[in-house]
Coordinates of C-alpha atoms in Angstrom, one line a residue:
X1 CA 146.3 136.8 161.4
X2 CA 147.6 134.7 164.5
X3 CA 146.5 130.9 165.7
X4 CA 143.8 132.3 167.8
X5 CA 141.9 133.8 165.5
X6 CA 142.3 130.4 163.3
X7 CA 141.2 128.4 166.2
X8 CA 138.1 130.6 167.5
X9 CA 137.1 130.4 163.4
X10 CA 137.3 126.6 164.1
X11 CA 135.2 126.4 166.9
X12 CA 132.6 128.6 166.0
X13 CA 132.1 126.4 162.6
X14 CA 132.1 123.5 164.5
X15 CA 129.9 124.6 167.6
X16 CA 127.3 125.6 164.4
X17 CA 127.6 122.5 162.6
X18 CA 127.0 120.5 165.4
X19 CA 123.6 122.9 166.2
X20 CA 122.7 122.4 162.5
X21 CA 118.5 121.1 162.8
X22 CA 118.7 120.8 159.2
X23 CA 119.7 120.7 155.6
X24 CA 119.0 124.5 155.3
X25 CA 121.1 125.5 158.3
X26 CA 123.8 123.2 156.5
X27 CA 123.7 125.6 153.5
X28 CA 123.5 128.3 155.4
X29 CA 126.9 127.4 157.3
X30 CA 128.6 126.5 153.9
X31 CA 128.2 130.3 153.0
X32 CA 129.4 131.8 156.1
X33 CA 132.7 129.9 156.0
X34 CA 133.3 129.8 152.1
X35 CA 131.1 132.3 150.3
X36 CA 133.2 135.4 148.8
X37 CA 132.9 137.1 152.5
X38 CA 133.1 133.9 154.5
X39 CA 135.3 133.4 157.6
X40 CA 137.6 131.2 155.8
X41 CA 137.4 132.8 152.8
X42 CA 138.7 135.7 154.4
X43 CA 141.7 134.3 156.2
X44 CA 142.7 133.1 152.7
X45 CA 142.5 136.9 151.4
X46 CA 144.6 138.1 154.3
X47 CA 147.8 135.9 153.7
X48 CA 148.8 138.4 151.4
X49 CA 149.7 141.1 154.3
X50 CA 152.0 137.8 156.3
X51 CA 154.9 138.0 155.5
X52 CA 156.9 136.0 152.8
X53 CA 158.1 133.1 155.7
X54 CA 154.5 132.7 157.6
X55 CA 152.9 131.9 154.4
X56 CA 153.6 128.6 154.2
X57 CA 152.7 127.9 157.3
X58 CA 149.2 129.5 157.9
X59 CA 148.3 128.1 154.4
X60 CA 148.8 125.0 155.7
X61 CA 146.8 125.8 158.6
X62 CA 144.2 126.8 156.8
X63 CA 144.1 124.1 154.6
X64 CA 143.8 122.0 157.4
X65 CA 140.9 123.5 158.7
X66 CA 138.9 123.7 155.3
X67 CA 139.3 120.0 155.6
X68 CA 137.9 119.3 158.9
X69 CA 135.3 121.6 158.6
X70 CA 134.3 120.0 155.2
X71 CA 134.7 116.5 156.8
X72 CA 132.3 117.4 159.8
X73 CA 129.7 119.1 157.4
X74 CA 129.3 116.0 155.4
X75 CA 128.9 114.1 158.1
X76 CA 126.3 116.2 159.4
X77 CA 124.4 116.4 156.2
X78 CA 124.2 112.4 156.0
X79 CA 123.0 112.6 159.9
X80 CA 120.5 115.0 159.0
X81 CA 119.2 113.2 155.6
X82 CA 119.4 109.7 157.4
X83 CA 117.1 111.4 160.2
X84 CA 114.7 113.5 157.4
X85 CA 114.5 110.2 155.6
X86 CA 113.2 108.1 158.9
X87 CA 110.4 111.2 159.9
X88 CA 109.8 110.4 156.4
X89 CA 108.8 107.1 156.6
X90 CA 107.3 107.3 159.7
X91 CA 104.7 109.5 158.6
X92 CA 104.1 108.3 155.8
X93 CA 103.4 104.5 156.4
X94 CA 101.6 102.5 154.5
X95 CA 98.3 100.2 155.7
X96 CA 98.9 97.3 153.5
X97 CA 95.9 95.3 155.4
X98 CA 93.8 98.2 153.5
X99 CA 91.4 96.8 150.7
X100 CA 92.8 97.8 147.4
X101 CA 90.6 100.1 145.1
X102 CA 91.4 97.4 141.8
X103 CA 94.0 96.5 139.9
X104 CA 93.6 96.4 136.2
X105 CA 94.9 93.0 134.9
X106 CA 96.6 93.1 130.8
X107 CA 97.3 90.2 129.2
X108 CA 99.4 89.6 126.3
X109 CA 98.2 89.7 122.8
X110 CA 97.2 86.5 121.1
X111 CA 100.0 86.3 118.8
X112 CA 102.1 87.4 121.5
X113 CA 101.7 84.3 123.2
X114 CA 101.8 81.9 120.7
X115 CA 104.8 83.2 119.5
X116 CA 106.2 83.4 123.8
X117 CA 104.6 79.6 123.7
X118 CA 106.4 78.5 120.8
X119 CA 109.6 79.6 121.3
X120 CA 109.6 78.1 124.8
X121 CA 108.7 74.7 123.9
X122 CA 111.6 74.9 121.0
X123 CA 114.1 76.6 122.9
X124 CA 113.9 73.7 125.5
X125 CA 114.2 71.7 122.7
X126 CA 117.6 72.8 122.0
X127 CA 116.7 75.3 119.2
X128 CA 118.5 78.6 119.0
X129 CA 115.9 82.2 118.0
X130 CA 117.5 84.2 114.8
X131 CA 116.1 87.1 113.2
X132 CA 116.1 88.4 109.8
X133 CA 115.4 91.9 107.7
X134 CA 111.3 91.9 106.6
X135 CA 112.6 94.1 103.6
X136 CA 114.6 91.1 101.7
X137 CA 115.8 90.1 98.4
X138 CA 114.3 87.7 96.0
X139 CA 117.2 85.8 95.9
X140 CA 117.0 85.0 99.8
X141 CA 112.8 84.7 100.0
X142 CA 113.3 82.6 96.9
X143 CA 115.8 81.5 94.6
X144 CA 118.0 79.9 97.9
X145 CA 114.9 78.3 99.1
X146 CA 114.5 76.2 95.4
X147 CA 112.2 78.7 93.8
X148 CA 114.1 80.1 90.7
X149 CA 112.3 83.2 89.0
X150 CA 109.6 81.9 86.6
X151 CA 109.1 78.9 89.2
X152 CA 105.1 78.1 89.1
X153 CA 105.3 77.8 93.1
X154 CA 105.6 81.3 93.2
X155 CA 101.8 81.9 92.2
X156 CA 100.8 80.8 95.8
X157 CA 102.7 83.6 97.2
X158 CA 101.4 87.0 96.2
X159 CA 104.4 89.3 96.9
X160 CA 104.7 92.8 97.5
X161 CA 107.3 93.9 95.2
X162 CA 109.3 97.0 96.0
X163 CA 111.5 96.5 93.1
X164 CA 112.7 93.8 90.4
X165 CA 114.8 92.3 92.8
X166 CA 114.0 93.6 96.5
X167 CA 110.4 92.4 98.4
X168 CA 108.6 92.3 101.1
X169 CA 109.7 88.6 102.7
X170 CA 106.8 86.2 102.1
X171 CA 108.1 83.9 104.1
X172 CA 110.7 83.7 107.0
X173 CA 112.4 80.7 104.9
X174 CA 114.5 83.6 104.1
X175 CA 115.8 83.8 107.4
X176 CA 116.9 80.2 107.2
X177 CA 118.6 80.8 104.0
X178 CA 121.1 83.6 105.6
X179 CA 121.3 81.7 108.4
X180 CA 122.5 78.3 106.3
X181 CA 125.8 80.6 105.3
X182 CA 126.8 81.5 108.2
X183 CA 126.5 78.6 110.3
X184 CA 128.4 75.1 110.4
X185 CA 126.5 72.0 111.4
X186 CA 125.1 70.8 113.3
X187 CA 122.3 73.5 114.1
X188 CA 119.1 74.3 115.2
X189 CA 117.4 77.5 114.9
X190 CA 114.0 79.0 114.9
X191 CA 112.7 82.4 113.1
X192 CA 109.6 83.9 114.4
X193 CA 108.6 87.8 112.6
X194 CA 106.0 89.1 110.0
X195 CA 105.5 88.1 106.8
X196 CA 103.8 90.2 103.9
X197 CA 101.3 89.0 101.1
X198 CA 98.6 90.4 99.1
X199 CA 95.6 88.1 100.7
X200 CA 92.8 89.3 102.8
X201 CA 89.4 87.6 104.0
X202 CA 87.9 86.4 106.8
X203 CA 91.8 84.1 107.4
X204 CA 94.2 85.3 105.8
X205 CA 95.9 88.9 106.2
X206 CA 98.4 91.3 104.1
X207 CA 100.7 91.1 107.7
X208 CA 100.5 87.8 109.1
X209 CA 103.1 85.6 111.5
X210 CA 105.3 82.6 110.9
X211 CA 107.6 80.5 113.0
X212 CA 109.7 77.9 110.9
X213 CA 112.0 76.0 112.4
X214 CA 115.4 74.1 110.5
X215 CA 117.4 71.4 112.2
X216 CA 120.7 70.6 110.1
X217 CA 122.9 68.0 111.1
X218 CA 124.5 64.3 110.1
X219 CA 122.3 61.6 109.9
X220 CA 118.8 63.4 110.0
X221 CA 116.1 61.8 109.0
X222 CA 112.3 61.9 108.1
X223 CA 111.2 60.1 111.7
X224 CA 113.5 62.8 113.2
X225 CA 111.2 65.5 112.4
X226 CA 107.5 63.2 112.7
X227 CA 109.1 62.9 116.1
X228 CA 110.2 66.6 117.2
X229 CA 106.5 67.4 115.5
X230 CA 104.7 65.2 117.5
X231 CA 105.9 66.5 121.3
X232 CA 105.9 69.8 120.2
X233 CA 102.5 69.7 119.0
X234 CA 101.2 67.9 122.8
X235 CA 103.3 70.3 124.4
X236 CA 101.1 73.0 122.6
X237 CA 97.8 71.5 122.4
X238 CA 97.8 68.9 125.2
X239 CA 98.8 65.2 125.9
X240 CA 95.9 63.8 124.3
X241 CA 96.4 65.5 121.0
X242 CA 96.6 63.1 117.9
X243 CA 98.7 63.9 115.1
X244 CA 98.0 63.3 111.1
X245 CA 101.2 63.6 108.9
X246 CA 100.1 63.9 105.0
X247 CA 102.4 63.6 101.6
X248 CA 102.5 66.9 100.5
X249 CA 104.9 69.4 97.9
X250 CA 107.4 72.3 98.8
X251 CA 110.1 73.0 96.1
X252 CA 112.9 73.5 99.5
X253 CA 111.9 70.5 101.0
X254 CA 111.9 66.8 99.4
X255 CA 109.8 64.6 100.7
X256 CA 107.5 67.1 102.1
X257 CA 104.3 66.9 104.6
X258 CA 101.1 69.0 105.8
X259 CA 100.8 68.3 109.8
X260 CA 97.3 68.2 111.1
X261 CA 95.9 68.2 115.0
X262 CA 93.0 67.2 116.0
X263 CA 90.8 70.1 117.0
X264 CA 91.3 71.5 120.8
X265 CA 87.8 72.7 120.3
X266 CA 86.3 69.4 120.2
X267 CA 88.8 66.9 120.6
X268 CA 88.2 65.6 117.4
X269 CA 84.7 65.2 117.1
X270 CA 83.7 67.6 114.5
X271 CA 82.7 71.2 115.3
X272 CA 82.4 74.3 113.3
X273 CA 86.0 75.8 113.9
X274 CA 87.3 72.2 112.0
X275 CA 84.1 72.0 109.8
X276 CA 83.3 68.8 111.2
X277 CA 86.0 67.0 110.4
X278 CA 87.8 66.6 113.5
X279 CA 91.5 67.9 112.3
X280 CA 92.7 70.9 111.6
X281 CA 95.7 71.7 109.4
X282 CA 98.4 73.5 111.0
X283 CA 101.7 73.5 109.2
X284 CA 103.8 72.0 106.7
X285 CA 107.2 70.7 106.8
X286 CA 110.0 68.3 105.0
X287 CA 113.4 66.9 104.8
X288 CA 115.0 70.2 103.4
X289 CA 116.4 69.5 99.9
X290 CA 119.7 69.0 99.1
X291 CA 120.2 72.0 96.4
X292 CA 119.1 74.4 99.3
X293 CA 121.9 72.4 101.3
X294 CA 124.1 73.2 98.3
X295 CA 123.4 76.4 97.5
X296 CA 124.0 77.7 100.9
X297 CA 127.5 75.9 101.0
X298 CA 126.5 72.9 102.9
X299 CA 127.6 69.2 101.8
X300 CA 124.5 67.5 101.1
X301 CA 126.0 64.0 100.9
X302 CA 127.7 64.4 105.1
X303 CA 124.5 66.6 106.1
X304 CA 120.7 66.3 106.0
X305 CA 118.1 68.7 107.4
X306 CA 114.4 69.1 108.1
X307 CA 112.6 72.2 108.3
X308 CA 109.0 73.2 109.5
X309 CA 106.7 76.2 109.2
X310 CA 103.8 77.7 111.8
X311 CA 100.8 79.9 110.4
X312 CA 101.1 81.7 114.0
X313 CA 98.0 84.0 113.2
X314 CA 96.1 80.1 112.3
X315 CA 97.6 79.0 114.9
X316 CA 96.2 81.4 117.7
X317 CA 92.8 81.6 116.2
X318 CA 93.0 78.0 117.3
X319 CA 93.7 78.3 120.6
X320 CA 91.9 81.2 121.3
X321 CA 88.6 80.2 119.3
X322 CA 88.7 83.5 116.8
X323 CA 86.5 83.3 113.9
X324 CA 88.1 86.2 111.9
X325 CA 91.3 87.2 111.7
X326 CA 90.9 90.8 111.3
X327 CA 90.0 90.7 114.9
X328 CA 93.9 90.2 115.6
X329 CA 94.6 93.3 114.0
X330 CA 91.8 96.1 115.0
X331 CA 92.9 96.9 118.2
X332 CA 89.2 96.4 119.8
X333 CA 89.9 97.0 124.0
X334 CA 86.3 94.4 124.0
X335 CA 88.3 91.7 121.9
X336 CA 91.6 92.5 122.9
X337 CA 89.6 92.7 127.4
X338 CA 88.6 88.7 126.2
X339 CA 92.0 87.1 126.4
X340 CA 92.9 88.2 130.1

């Protein structure tokens, strides 16, 4: 082993890397200079007939020529991809003046979008989304919400019962009620999800939606709430919608309200989705009690809340003009093609 032979290695390699046409011949020169029988492969082999004091100096050698040979073969494989990668594109270009053959358009599904539409308006409004377990206790779905066991409100709410003391959440109130334990005023938060209750006809389903909505802070009051209602409900329905606030009950709320619209189908005229009477109830709300205040450790006497509640499955039969709301759940591609 003497520098000649290290040098005419060296130029060979090079003088075939530099002739490389592509990746292959790349590979091809890998192997010949460090497979098992490759040319530098070998040289490393043969330092064990040099002599203890030209060891060290032809392994240096040769690690100096591993090195420039691996430098100049990565080079030459990013010239060769770089130059693959332009014949490439080259042939295959694109005519993007040609007439497509049709583009199938989706859309969202109808409680999809209400519930994208809601959350919008609120979290422009300042309100914050939080999410809750659908498998919940009865203490949280009612006993923290003002609806101790026994209480007659509980007969509106059919309830799938898993056991004594664990449900299927009939309302997201529940949500509101973790949340109120947490959290220090002043808040605002919003809880869209599922909801689960033994009622089924033509509009009301075992799995239905809700969005409900809880503001707590100082000084809240009853025209606080009329007034967050009343944009959110034009920013949902339109400017010209008109807005009928009635007296009504909710054990976690005191004094509580219903909240009609007038119909976007007829601008309240009378029609058959509002059965001529122009309105259309849409949700109830309140100024939240102060024992749901209390029992979720919150001074009632420095802090006031109000709270609200969307049907969202109501609510996009209204905007949509469905009839039935087992349409929202059959997974019909005709129904489901109607709301593109």
């Amino acid at each position: 082993m003497n520098n000649e032979q290290l040098e005419n290695i060296k130029v060979e390699l090079l003088d075939d890397i530099k002739n490389a046409k592509s990746l292959k011949d790349l590979v091809g020169i890998k192997v010949n200079a460090f497979g098992k029988s490759g040319s530098i492969s070998s040289l490393s082999k043969g330092m064990r007939d040099l002599s203890p004091e030209d060891r060290p100096k032809f392994g240096a050698m040769i690690n100096e020529l591993k090195t420039i040979i691996e430098e100049t073969l990565k080079s030459k494989e990013i010239e060769l991809e770089n130059a693959e990668l332009k014949a490439k594109l080259e042939h295959e270009q694109i005519d993007i003046t040609e007439p497509s053959k049709g583009i199938e358009v989706g859309a969202l599904h109808p409680i999809a979008d209400v519930i994208d539409r809601l959350t919008d308006i609120c979290v422009d409004m300042g309100f914050s989304v939080v999410e809750g377990p659908e498998i919940e206790s009865d203490y949280y779905n009612f006993e923290a919400m003002n609806i101790p066991k026994n209480h007659p409100s509980r007969d509106m709410q059919d309830t799938f019962f898993i056991t004594d003391e664990i449900l299927l959440r009939s309302q997201t109130s529940a949500v509101q009620a973790r949340e109120m334990e947490v959290r220090k005023p002043p808040f605002k938060i919003i809880c869209p999800g599922k909801t689960y209750r033994n009622d089924s006809d033509a509009t009301h389903s075992p799995v239905f939606h809700q969005l409900e909505g809880l503001v707590v802070d100082e000084n809240i009051s009853m025209a606080d709430l009329k007034s967050m209602l009343t944009i959110l409900m034009r920013r949902l329905y339109g400017d010209d919608t008109k807005i009928r606030f009635r007296p009504s009950f909710f054990p976690f709320t005191e004094p509580s309200i219903e909240v009609d619209v007038s119909c976007p189908s007829c601008h309240g005229k009378g029609c058959n989705v509002c059965k001529g009477t122009g309105m259309l109830e849409l949700l109830g709300a309140g100024v939240v009690n102060p024992k749901v205040l209390e029992m979720s450790g919150i001074d009632s006497k420095k802090y006031r809340g109000f709270a609200f509640g969307f049907g969202l499955d109501r609510t996009a039969m209204i905007l949509d003009g469905i009839n039935n709301i087992r349409n929202l759940y059959r997974n019909d591609i005709r129904f489901l093609e109607q709301m593109k």
